[in-house]
Short mmCIF file of C-alpha atoms in Angstrom, two decimals:
data_model
loop_
_atom_site.label_atom_id
_atom_site.label_comp_id
_atom_site.label_asym_id
_atom_site.label_seq_id
_atom_site.Cartn_x
_atom_site.Cartn_y
_atom_site.Cartn_z
CA MET A 1 95.85 13.57 107.63
CA ARG A 2 98.87 13.48 109.82
CA SER A 3 100.16 16.65 108.19
CA LEU A 4 96.93 18.46 108.91
CA LEU A 5 97.15 17.48 112.57
CA LEU A 6 100.73 18.77 112.80
CA VAL A 7 99.76 22.10 111.22
CA ALA A 8 96.85 22.50 113.62
CA ALA A 9 99.02 21.69 116.64
CA LEU A 10 101.66 24.16 115.51
CA ALA A 11 99.06 26.90 115.09
CA LEU A 12 97.70 26.29 118.58
CA SER A 13 101.16 26.45 120.16
CA THR A 14 101.95 29.67 118.29
CA ASN A 15 98.76 31.35 119.54
CA ALA A 16 99.45 30.26 123.12
CA LEU A 17 102.99 31.67 122.96
CA ALA A 18 101.71 34.97 121.59
CA GLN A 19 99.18 35.28 124.38
CA ALA A 20 101.85 34.54 127.01
CA VAL A 21 104.09 37.29 125.63
CA GLN A 22 101.24 39.80 125.59
CA THR A 23 100.23 39.13 129.19
CA GLN A 24 103.80 39.32 130.55
CA THR A 25 104.37 42.43 132.72
CA LEU A 26 107.65 44.27 132.14
CA PRO A 27 109.44 45.87 135.15
CA ALA A 28 109.23 49.64 135.39
CA PRO A 29 112.43 51.44 134.36
CA THR A 30 114.57 52.81 137.21
CA GLN A 31 114.28 56.59 137.56
CA VAL A 32 117.66 58.36 137.53
CA SER A 33 117.99 61.87 139.02
CA PRO A 34 119.16 64.69 136.72
CA ALA A 35 122.20 65.30 138.91
CA LEU A 36 123.31 61.67 138.55
CA GLU A 37 122.85 61.75 134.79
CA VAL A 38 124.91 64.93 134.45
CA GLN A 39 127.54 63.48 136.76
CA ARG A 40 127.84 60.44 134.48
CA LEU A 41 128.23 62.71 131.46
CA ALA A 42 130.70 65.19 133.02
CA PRO A 43 132.01 64.23 136.50
CA GLN A 44 134.44 67.18 136.50
CA LEU A 45 131.48 69.54 136.96
CA ILE A 46 131.11 68.59 140.65
CA ALA A 47 134.39 70.30 141.58
CA PHE A 48 133.60 73.14 139.17
CA ALA A 49 130.31 73.83 140.98
CA GLY A 50 132.07 74.00 144.35
CA GLY A 51 131.12 70.61 145.76
CA ASP A 52 128.32 68.06 145.71
CA ALA A 53 125.73 70.29 147.43
CA ASN A 54 126.18 73.14 144.93
CA PHE A 55 126.22 70.65 142.04
CA GLN A 56 122.93 69.08 143.17
CA ASN A 57 121.23 72.47 143.64
CA LEU A 58 122.51 73.78 140.32
CA VAL A 59 121.58 70.78 138.16
CA ASN A 60 118.18 70.20 139.79
CA GLY A 61 117.31 73.89 139.49
CA LEU A 62 118.30 74.05 135.82
CA ALA A 63 116.42 70.82 135.07
CA SER A 64 113.18 71.86 136.80
CA GLY A 65 113.32 75.65 136.38
CA THR A 66 113.25 76.24 140.14
CA LEU A 67 115.31 78.38 142.52
CA VAL A 68 119.06 77.71 142.47
CA THR A 69 121.10 78.50 145.60
CA LEU A 70 124.91 78.37 145.58
CA SER A 71 127.23 79.03 148.52
CA THR A 72 130.94 79.50 149.15
CA GLY A 73 131.75 80.00 152.83
CA THR A 74 129.58 82.89 154.04
CA GLN A 75 128.76 83.95 150.46
CA VAL A 76 125.33 82.85 149.24
CA VAL A 77 123.80 83.65 145.83
CA SER A 78 120.49 82.62 144.29
CA PHE A 79 118.59 82.93 140.99
CA THR A 80 115.68 81.25 139.22
CA PRO A 81 116.08 79.92 135.64
CA ALA A 82 113.42 81.00 133.16
CA GLY A 83 112.98 77.51 131.67
CA LYS A 84 113.90 73.85 131.92
CA MET A 85 116.92 72.12 130.40
CA THR A 86 117.65 68.50 129.59
CA THR A 87 120.52 66.76 131.33
CA LEU A 88 122.53 66.79 128.10
CA GLN A 89 121.97 70.54 127.70
CA ILE A 90 122.99 71.12 131.32
CA ALA A 91 126.20 69.13 130.92
CA GLN A 92 127.12 70.90 127.67
CA THR A 93 126.31 74.37 129.04
CA LEU A 94 128.26 73.94 132.27
CA GLU A 95 131.26 72.36 130.55
CA SER A 96 131.39 75.20 128.01
CA LEU A 97 131.16 77.68 130.87
CA ARG A 98 133.95 75.88 132.74
CA GLN A 99 136.29 76.16 129.76
CA SER A 100 135.39 79.85 129.35
CA LEU A 101 136.21 80.65 132.98
CA ILE A 102 139.49 78.72 132.81
CA GLN A 103 140.54 81.00 129.95
CA ARG A 104 139.84 83.95 132.26
CA GLY A 105 142.05 82.44 134.95
CA ILE A 106 139.18 81.08 137.08
CA ALA A 107 139.51 77.30 137.49
CA THR A 108 137.47 77.02 140.69
CA PRO A 109 134.90 79.85 140.71
CA THR A 110 133.18 81.10 143.83
CA ALA A 111 129.41 80.94 144.12
CA GLN A 112 129.16 84.57 143.02
CA GLN A 113 131.47 84.09 140.01
CA LEU A 114 129.60 80.98 138.87
CA ALA A 115 126.20 82.64 139.22
CA ILE A 116 127.32 85.78 137.35
CA ALA A 117 128.90 83.69 134.58
CA LEU A 118 125.58 81.85 134.19
CA THR A 119 123.20 84.82 134.38
CA GLY A 120 125.47 87.66 133.14
CA GLY A 121 126.82 90.80 134.80
CA ALA A 122 130.05 92.23 136.20
CA LEU A 123 132.35 89.25 136.74
CA PRO A 124 135.19 89.81 139.26
CA THR A 125 138.51 88.31 138.16
CA ALA A 126 142.13 88.53 139.26
CA LEU A 127 142.71 91.22 136.61
CA GLY A 128 139.66 93.27 137.55
CA THR A 129 135.95 93.25 136.83
CA THR A 130 134.74 92.39 133.34
CA GLN A 131 131.24 92.41 131.86
CA VAL A 132 129.98 89.02 130.62
CA ASN A 133 126.82 87.86 128.90
CA GLY A 134 124.76 85.19 130.60
CA VAL A 135 124.21 81.74 129.09
CA ILE A 136 120.77 81.19 130.67
CA ALA A 137 117.70 83.40 131.13
CA THR A 138 116.32 84.05 134.61
CA THR A 139 112.99 85.15 136.04
CA THR A 140 114.46 86.74 139.18
CA PRO A 141 117.52 88.99 139.52
CA LEU A 142 120.69 87.60 141.02
CA GLY A 143 120.60 87.86 144.80
CA THR A 144 123.81 87.96 146.86
CA ASN A 145 124.10 87.74 150.62
CA THR A 146 127.52 87.92 152.31
CA ALA A 147 127.72 87.58 156.10
CA ALA A 148 130.83 89.57 157.04
CA GLN A 149 132.39 89.06 160.47
CA GLN A 150 133.99 92.01 162.32
CA SER A 151 137.47 91.41 163.65
CA PRO A 152 138.17 91.91 167.40
CA ALA A 153 140.58 94.79 166.66
CA VAL A 154 137.90 96.73 164.79
CA SER A 155 135.44 96.11 167.61
CA VAL A 156 137.87 97.52 170.19
CA GLN A 157 138.55 100.61 168.06
CA GLY A 158 134.82 101.19 167.67
CA THR A 159 134.37 101.02 171.45
CA PHE A 160 137.11 103.60 172.16
CA GLY A 161 135.85 105.85 169.40
CA ALA A 162 132.22 105.97 170.59
CA PRO A 163 130.91 109.57 170.77
CA ALA A 164 129.52 111.22 173.87
CA ALA A 165 125.82 110.93 174.62
CA GLY A 166 125.15 114.44 173.37
CA THR A 167 126.92 113.77 170.10
CA ALA A 168 125.01 110.54 169.54
CA ALA A 169 121.72 112.30 170.24
CA ALA A 170 122.56 115.00 167.73
CA GLY A 171 123.11 112.39 165.03
CA GLY A 172 126.92 112.28 165.18
CA THR A 173 128.80 109.24 163.99
CA ALA A 174 131.36 107.28 165.93
CA GLY A 175 134.97 107.86 164.95
CA ILE A 176 138.11 105.91 165.60
CA ARG A 177 140.25 107.44 168.35
CA SER A 178 143.59 108.71 167.09
CA ASN A 179 146.95 108.74 168.86
CA THR A 180 146.86 112.55 169.29
CA SER A 181 146.82 113.69 172.94
CA ASP A 182 143.55 115.16 174.18
CA SER A 183 145.28 117.38 176.79
CA PRO A 184 144.10 121.06 176.78
CA PHE A 185 147.68 122.35 177.35
CA PRO A 186 149.80 123.53 174.37
CA ARG A 187 152.32 121.17 172.80
CA GLY A 188 155.49 120.92 174.91
CA MET A 189 153.81 121.80 178.21
CA SER A 190 152.92 118.98 180.57
CA ASP A 191 149.75 118.99 182.64
CA THR A 192 151.54 117.09 185.44
CA PRO A 193 152.29 119.25 188.57
CA PRO A 194 156.06 119.94 189.02
CA THR A 195 157.94 117.99 191.66
CA ALA A 196 158.77 120.02 194.78
CA VAL A 197 162.50 120.82 195.32
CA PRO A 198 163.78 121.34 198.92
CA GLY A 199 164.60 125.02 199.68
CA VAL A 200 162.77 126.32 196.58
CA THR A 201 159.25 127.68 196.76
CA THR A 202 157.08 127.91 193.70
CA GLY A 203 153.92 129.83 193.16
CA ALA A 204 151.14 129.82 190.66
CA ASN A 205 152.88 132.53 188.61
CA SER A 206 156.40 131.18 188.97
CA ALA A 207 158.19 130.73 185.68
CA PRO A 208 160.13 127.53 185.07
CA ALA A 209 163.80 127.74 186.01
CA THR A 210 166.28 128.32 183.19
CA PRO A 211 169.33 126.03 183.20
CA GLY A 212 172.48 127.96 184.23
CA ALA A 213 170.66 131.01 185.60
CA THR A 214 171.81 132.52 188.96
CA ALA A 215 169.51 133.30 191.88
CA ALA A 216 168.24 136.84 192.34
CA PRO A 217 170.06 139.13 194.88
CA GLU A 218 167.02 139.13 197.16
CA ALA A 219 167.21 135.36 197.48
CA GLY A 220 170.88 135.67 198.49
CA LEU A 221 170.11 138.27 201.19
CA ARG A 222 167.42 136.09 202.68
CA ALA A 223 169.85 133.20 202.80
CA ARG A 224 172.22 135.30 205.05
#
């Protein structure tokens, strides 16, 4: 009898424990961003992408299949991946690409070099431009926007070389002014009026004096 009571009590305690386990609520798992996951797998890819901002844009765009924008200084490039990639695929693809560019002498690629290496095209290197095949498919062509700044010297040259109003109206283009004199007189002849010499009169048709030449007889008679 005592044994039966022990078995019954044990069964009741087992059922109560099972019900307690079933009704227990487990905490929701913490969501980790794709960029953080790739960073944990391959932290060297942050410097390879050109900084944290480029790394975040690149990984998030590859993971979600949305627009990727990369920038280096005033150089900005963008493209849209054709599909989505897992964080492991992203880490493997970018690390393989990093090793490939190092072999080409590019350890820290610019935004344009990284985008071309990913999507394919004419890749500029120190030894010249080379054609490469892309490692991802895209739905939009690679877009590049470079904001070039004009130096002050070029601006000054453009101001001096501006054409006259008539030339601009006729569709002429502005040219850079050269160092050649714009005087209408032939080479070797100055357009500056000669300096007056006491006792010598010059006229419009007077020829320049020749060194060592003697005065005409008429001039000598007038002197007497």
